């Protein structure tokens, strides 16, 4: 039945009148009157399916007993949900289920959380008149292949909820039903185990299962949780809202929050299952100090570590000057923690030597979007993609790096939206179940700006510009200037073909598709920003969106997919050396005086050092002390040998982290950090959404990270006095125009808030630049293509590019300490069969990878996902040393490293590289020192 949008229907359910929108099911209409119709196969999250027949109702004038979940309301309908006849029919159905189901609820792990049990109880079914000994599935073998959940077919009622969850919510299509009637059973893949199938362990099927058939192993082991805390995932920039379910102080499971506005009840393997690192035995929970990095660590009290650290940093400043120390904030920490670190550096250190790990990922996004649109952030909410007709995904691999957004995107693509993928590799989206990219433009690493210019060239020269939009919303002179530049033949697809590697006809077709769509959206990632022209490419993306009129409404926009959970937040909170919170320049006296009045201190007007400048200054002897919160510079920054040289040159390196990470090998002070489960605060995700992080367990080391920074600042002589992170947020709101209306009270009330949130937008801003850009008129920046200095030569003939894998996260510090390593246990080198054959390399061979910066050794995976001439690896494992080979090249505007283009040679080898051997020896030595420190503590105890 087709309903006109906006029609409403009135009907009577159990004698009560109710009016609902057309298209509502009878079950939902009854629910609106608080009438619960028994159900097993229906859920709020999935389209109705109608397989269990428990939800039968009577409808006057209609024959039989229709299923209320699949029957749509009609005007004047009279429905009865309760009658003896219905009870009998429902009992009959449930008895049939029960006859094929172990009736041992007391000993079942799902006891108390089983919809079959609840329904049987509600209908008074205690046994089955069909007997329990007929043909059944009770001896069916369990599938325990997945490290996180178990499939027990004997508990399965074949309701299809898992299959529908995998198809509709996750978009993986790993499950199906084999056989018919009573013989039907759920299978993964082609009757494989879950681990052998395409399953990506998102857990959506487990969430949907109404019985114990699919259940988390932690629940089987420990029983049902007793309490829960709603918090925000600490992995990627999607920022899923999760429910931590606990028994005592043990987190038993994390389930996706149905109310979560970023994720709407979905999660991925990392957020859903990989939380065990928080209580891993490697956690360091006592402060430690040492004079030299070759000394054993000495465990000390919090008081002593603060005194010691403050003394060392102050004496460095006395000897080498105020600017000889600095600090680095983390995009994994909360907004409040990040705000405090930059405040301590500016107010207590007395300089602006603060930078963030966002420097090495999305700093070009900040520069490029601020220049063109006026705000350093993405323009849309994630749910905006539901209105996109064409989606261009560039330099991003959402299925691996932003999985919950990928599921949302795939859903839209299955509805018919068109897809353009711009990536050197054939990423999953190019050819996923029921999805095929309309264009995969396999751009050569380093060719992004030429590609974006060619796209805009086609738009302009073929008369596809959004003339009215440009005339009303963009700076006229800048546009005319840019139009002249972009129309130049040198920017045509034909002229740039050799640089981009994309056939001109294919690029032209993609540009026409993008420009003529009613709504076209761009989603991009580090494959855009981590280049020597990263900022130029971001501006090129903004230009393309403006010239086609794709900004300022739903379904369009420029959407940076942020890698870590709080990249947006760490930038917002003033982590860059030239900007105070809210992206305001330190040289602006009016802005400085606002902070000076609030902080009661005079602030330095000159920008401080960026991370690469800190390294260079350390090596040259001018920079001596560094405080690093939650960032593993030694593993994540490019050109490892240069980074290690810089870290070794410091007189005092303070590392605050959960684990003795790679950077801690060079540290003199270790401050134990707290995981996201152990603290209160907020994260801001890629859609500018500020969400609450809530403490589920007490900090293992006794202090939350913000308390550690506060105590260190006090020891340094700059007083801080907060009793709760909400007070820090109040200070942020007082000082930052885009946060004026943000408070914990409002966050609790609204669930989350997308900034800007102020008098103009008291409940936040899902879509930016509506009506006009933040900077007023949009600015078309000239984006001349300048080739990277990193060229292939006969010595280094291949281009290496890097990325992430679904089960591992960033430097792997967290995910490597979970069962996620069963899915991916080492970084490998993906290489095209042609390049492999030329070098005599076979699958799984050890390959030496050498660049101008260094050498490492990785195992080969021969893959047609690669294009000839381009190889690929991830950087999740320290021992693989992926960043030993990446170079010092960086973005011209922001110094974001050029991780995505390294000229390399690859050859078959038989043993690890020299760096890897030295690394292994170093790690062994550090482990011995730590063991000695622990033994001493035990002896003293
Ligand atoms: S865990 Fe996710 S991907 Fe795997 S079968 Fe279940 S729904 Fe599908
Ligand atoms: S495994 Fe669970 S969700 Fe899937 S069909 Fe069986 S009972 Fe239903
Ligand atoms: S998609 Fe990102 S935020 Fe969501 S659960 Fe996965 S890792 Fe966490
Ligand atoms: S709930 Fe309606 S048929 Fe299963």
Coordinates of N, CA and C in Angstrom, one line a residue, residues 601-712:
X601 N 47.1 35.2 34.2 CA 48.5 35.1 33.8 C 48.7 35.8 32.5
X602 N 50.0 36.2 32.3 CA 50.2 36.8 31.0 C 50.6 35.8 29.9
X603 N 50.1 35.8 28.8 CA 50.3 34.8 27.7 C 51.3 35.3 26.7
X604 N 52.1 34.4 26.2 CA 53.1 34.7 25.2 C 52.4 35.0 23.8
X605 N 52.7 36.0 23.1 CA 52.0 36.3 21.9 C 52.5 35.6 20.6
X606 N 53.7 34.9 20.8 CA 54.3 34.3 19.6 C 53.9 32.8 19.5
X607 N 53.6 32.3 18.3 CA 53.3 30.9 18.2 C 54.5 30.1 18.6
X608 N 54.3 28.9 19.2 CA 55.4 28.0 19.6 C 55.8 27.0 18.6
X609 N 56.4 26.0 19.0 CA 57.0 25.0 18.1 C 55.9 23.9 17.7
X610 N 56.0 23.5 16.5 CA 55.2 22.3 16.1 C 56.0 21.1 16.4
X611 N 55.4 19.9 16.3 CA 56.1 18.7 16.7 C 57.4 18.5 15.9
X612 N 57.4 18.6 14.5 CA 58.7 18.5 13.8 C 59.7 19.5 14.2
X613 N 59.2 20.7 14.5 CA 60.2 21.7 15.0 C 60.8 21.3 16.4
X614 N 59.9 20.8 17.2 CA 60.4 20.3 18.5 C 61.5 19.3 18.3
X615 N 61.3 18.3 17.4 CA 62.3 17.3 17.2 C 63.6 17.9 16.7
X616 N 63.5 18.8 15.7 CA 64.7 19.4 15.2 C 65.4 20.2 16.3
X617 N 64.6 20.9 17.1 CA 65.3 21.8 18.1 C 65.9 20.9 19.2
X618 N 65.3 19.7 19.4 CA 65.9 18.8 20.4 C 67.2 18.3 19.9
X619 N 67.3 17.9 18.6 CA 68.5 17.4 18.0 C 69.6 18.5 18.0
X620 N 69.2 19.8 17.8 CA 70.2 20.8 17.8 C 70.5 21.4 19.2
X621 N 69.8 20.8 20.2 CA 70.2 21.1 21.6 C 69.5 22.3 22.2
X622 N 68.4 22.8 21.5 CA 67.7 24.0 22.1 C 66.4 23.6 22.8
X623 N 66.0 22.4 22.6 CA 64.7 22.0 23.2 C 65.0 20.8 24.1
X624 N 64.7 20.8 25.4 CA 65.2 19.9 26.3 C 64.2 19.1 27.1
X625 N 63.0 19.6 27.2 CA 62.0 18.9 28.0 C 60.7 18.8 27.3
X626 N 60.0 17.6 27.4 CA 58.8 17.4 26.7 C 57.8 16.5 27.5
X627 N 56.6 17.0 27.6 CA 55.5 16.3 28.3 C 54.6 15.8 27.2
X628 N 54.4 14.4 27.1 CA 53.6 13.8 26.1 C 52.4 13.1 26.7
X629 N 51.2 13.5 26.5 CA 50.1 12.8 27.1 C 49.4 12.0 26.0
X630 N 49.4 10.7 26.2 CA 48.6 9.7 25.4 C 49.0 9.7 23.9
X631 N 50.2 9.9 23.6 CA 50.6 9.8 22.2 C 51.9 9.1 22.1
X632 N 52.0 8.2 21.1 CA 53.2 7.4 21.0 C 54.0 7.9 19.8
X633 N 54.8 9.0 20.0 CA 55.5 9.6 19.0 C 56.5 8.7 18.3
X634 N 57.1 7.8 19.0 CA 58.2 7.0 18.5 C 57.6 6.0 17.5
X635 N 56.3 5.6 17.6 CA 55.8 4.7 16.6 C 55.0 5.4 15.6
X636 N 54.3 6.5 15.9 CA 53.4 7.0 15.0 C 53.9 8.1 14.1
X637 N 55.0 8.7 14.5 CA 55.6 9.8 13.6 C 56.5 9.3 12.6
X638 N 56.6 10.0 11.5 CA 57.4 9.5 10.4 C 58.9 9.6 10.6
X639 N 59.7 8.8 9.9 CA 61.1 8.8 10.0 C 61.6 8.4 11.4
X640 N 61.3 7.2 11.8 CA 61.5 6.7 13.2 C 62.9 7.1 13.7
X641 N 63.9 6.9 12.9 CA 65.3 7.1 13.4 C 65.5 8.6 13.8
X642 N 64.9 9.5 13.0 CA 65.0 10.9 13.3 C 64.3 11.2 14.6
X643 N 63.1 10.6 14.8 CA 62.3 10.8 16.0 C 63.0 10.3 17.2
X644 N 63.6 9.0 17.1 CA 64.3 8.5 18.2 C 65.5 9.3 18.6
X645 N 66.2 9.8 17.6 CA 67.4 10.7 17.8 C 66.9 11.9 18.7
X646 N 65.8 12.5 18.3 CA 65.2 13.7 19.0 C 64.9 13.3 20.4
X647 N 64.2 12.2 20.6 CA 63.8 11.8 21.9 C 64.9 11.5 22.8
X648 N 66.0 10.9 22.2 CA 67.2 10.5 23.0 C 67.9 11.8 23.4
X649 N 67.7 12.9 22.7 CA 68.4 14.1 23.0 C 67.8 14.9 24.1
X650 N 66.6 14.5 24.6 CA 65.9 15.3 25.6 C 66.5 15.0 27.0
X651 N 66.5 16.1 27.8 CA 67.0 15.9 29.2 C 65.9 15.4 30.1
X652 N 64.6 15.7 29.7 CA 63.5 15.2 30.5 C 62.3 14.9 29.6
X653 N 62.0 13.7 29.4 CA 60.8 13.3 28.6 C 59.8 12.7 29.6
X654 N 58.6 13.3 29.7 CA 57.6 12.8 30.6 C 56.5 12.2 29.7
X655 N 56.2 10.9 29.9 CA 55.2 10.2 29.1 C 54.1 9.8 30.1
X656 N 52.9 10.2 29.6 CA 51.6 9.8 30.4 C 50.8 8.9 29.5
X657 N 50.7 7.6 29.9 CA 50.1 6.7 29.0 C 49.6 5.5 29.8
X658 N 48.8 4.6 29.2 CA 48.3 3.4 29.8 C 49.5 2.4 29.9
X659 N 50.3 2.3 28.9 CA 51.3 1.3 28.8 C 52.7 2.0 28.6
X660 N 53.7 1.2 28.9 CA 55.1 1.7 28.5 C 55.2 1.6 27.0
X661 N 54.8 2.6 26.3 CA 54.7 2.6 24.9 C 56.1 2.8 24.3
X662 N 56.2 2.9 23.0 CA 57.5 3.0 22.3 C 58.2 4.3 22.8
X663 N 57.5 5.4 22.9 CA 58.1 6.6 23.3 C 58.7 6.5 24.7
X664 N 58.0 5.7 25.6 CA 58.5 5.6 27.0 C 59.8 5.0 27.1
X665 N 60.3 4.3 26.0 CA 61.7 3.8 26.0 C 62.7 4.9 26.2
X666 N 62.3 6.1 25.9 CA 63.2 7.3 26.0 C 62.8 8.2 27.1
X667 N 61.9 7.8 28.0 CA 61.3 8.7 29.0 C 62.1 8.6 30.3
X668 N 62.0 9.7 31.1 CA 62.6 9.8 32.4 C 61.5 9.8 33.5
X669 N 60.3 10.1 33.1 CA 59.2 10.1 34.0 C 58.0 9.4 33.3
X670 N 57.4 8.5 34.0 CA 56.2 7.8 33.5 C 55.0 8.1 34.4
X671 N 54.0 8.7 33.9 CA 52.8 9.0 34.6 C 51.7 8.1 34.1
X672 N 51.2 7.2 35.0 CA 50.2 6.2 34.5 C 48.9 7.0 34.1
X673 N 48.4 6.6 33.0 CA 47.2 7.2 32.4 C 45.9 6.4 32.8
X674 N 44.8 7.0 32.5 CA 43.5 6.3 32.8 C 42.8 6.1 31.5
X675 N 42.2 4.9 31.4 CA 41.5 4.6 30.1 C 40.1 5.3 30.1
X676 N 39.4 5.3 29.0 CA 38.1 6.0 28.9 C 37.1 5.4 29.9
X677 N 37.3 4.2 30.3 CA 36.4 3.6 31.3 C 36.6 4.2 32.7
X678 N 37.7 4.9 32.9 CA 38.0 5.3 34.2 C 37.9 6.8 34.5
X679 N 37.2 7.5 33.6 CA 37.1 8.9 33.8 C 35.9 9.5 33.2
X680 N 35.6 10.7 33.6 CA 34.5 11.5 33.1 C 35.1 12.6 32.1
X681 N 34.3 13.0 31.2 CA 34.7 14.0 30.3 C 33.9 14.0 29.0
X682 N 34.4 14.6 27.9 CA 33.7 14.5 26.6 C 34.7 14.3 25.5
X683 N 34.2 13.7 24.4 CA 34.9 13.6 23.2 C 34.1 14.3 22.1
X684 N 34.7 14.8 21.1 CA 34.0 15.5 20.0 C 34.4 14.7 18.7
X685 N 33.3 14.2 18.1 CA 33.6 13.3 16.9 C 33.7 14.0 15.6
X686 N 33.8 13.3 14.5 CA 34.1 13.9 13.2 C 32.9 14.8 12.7
X687 N 31.7 14.7 13.3 CA 30.6 15.5 12.9 C 30.4 16.7 13.9
X688 N 31.5 17.0 14.7 CA 31.5 18.1 15.7 C 30.5 17.7 16.9
X689 N 30.3 16.5 17.1 CA 29.3 16.0 18.1 C 30.0 15.8 19.4
X690 N 29.7 16.6 20.4 CA 30.3 16.5 21.8 C 29.4 15.5 22.5
X691 N 30.1 14.4 23.0 CA 29.4 13.3 23.7 C 30.0 13.0 25.0
X692 N 29.3 12.6 26.0 CA 29.8 12.3 27.3 C 30.6 11.1 27.4
X693 N 31.7 11.1 28.1 CA 32.5 9.9 28.5 C 32.2 9.8 30.0
X694 N 31.7 8.6 30.4 CA 31.3 8.5 31.8 C 32.1 7.4 32.5
X695 N 32.5 7.7 33.7 CA 33.4 6.8 34.5 C 32.6 5.5 34.8
X696 N 33.1 4.3 34.4 CA 32.5 3.1 34.7 C 33.2 2.4 35.9
X697 N 34.5 2.6 35.9 CA 35.3 2.0 37.0 C 36.3 3.1 37.6
X698 N 36.7 2.8 38.8 CA 37.7 3.8 39.3 C 39.0 3.7 38.6
X699 N 39.8 4.8 38.5 CA 41.1 4.8 37.7 C 42.0 3.8 38.4
X700 N 42.6 2.9 37.6 CA 43.5 1.9 38.2 C 44.6 2.5 38.9
X701 N 45.1 3.7 38.5 CA 46.3 4.3 39.1 C 45.8 5.3 40.1
X702 N 44.5 5.5 40.3 CA 44.1 6.4 41.4 C 43.6 7.7 40.9
X703 N 44.2 8.2 39.8 CA 43.9 9.5 39.3 C 43.4 9.5 37.9
X704 N 42.4 10.4 37.5 CA 42.1 10.5 36.1 C 43.1 11.4 35.5
X705 N 43.2 11.4 34.2 CA 44.3 12.1 33.5 C 44.2 13.6 33.8
X706 N 43.0 14.2 33.8 CA 42.9 15.6 34.1 C 43.4 16.0 35.5
X707 N 43.3 15.0 36.4 CA 43.8 15.3 37.8 C 45.3 15.3 37.8
X708 N 45.9 14.4 36.9 CA 47.4 14.4 36.9 C 47.9 15.7 36.3
X709 N 47.3 16.2 35.2 CA 47.8 17.4 34.7 C 47.6 18.6 35.7
X710 N 46.5 18.6 36.4 CA 46.2 19.6 37.3 C 47.3 19.6 38.4
X711 N 47.6 18.4 38.9 CA 48.6 18.3 40.0 C 49.9 18.7 39.5
X712 N 50.3 18.4 38.3 CA 51.6 18.7 37.8 C 51.7 20.3 37.6

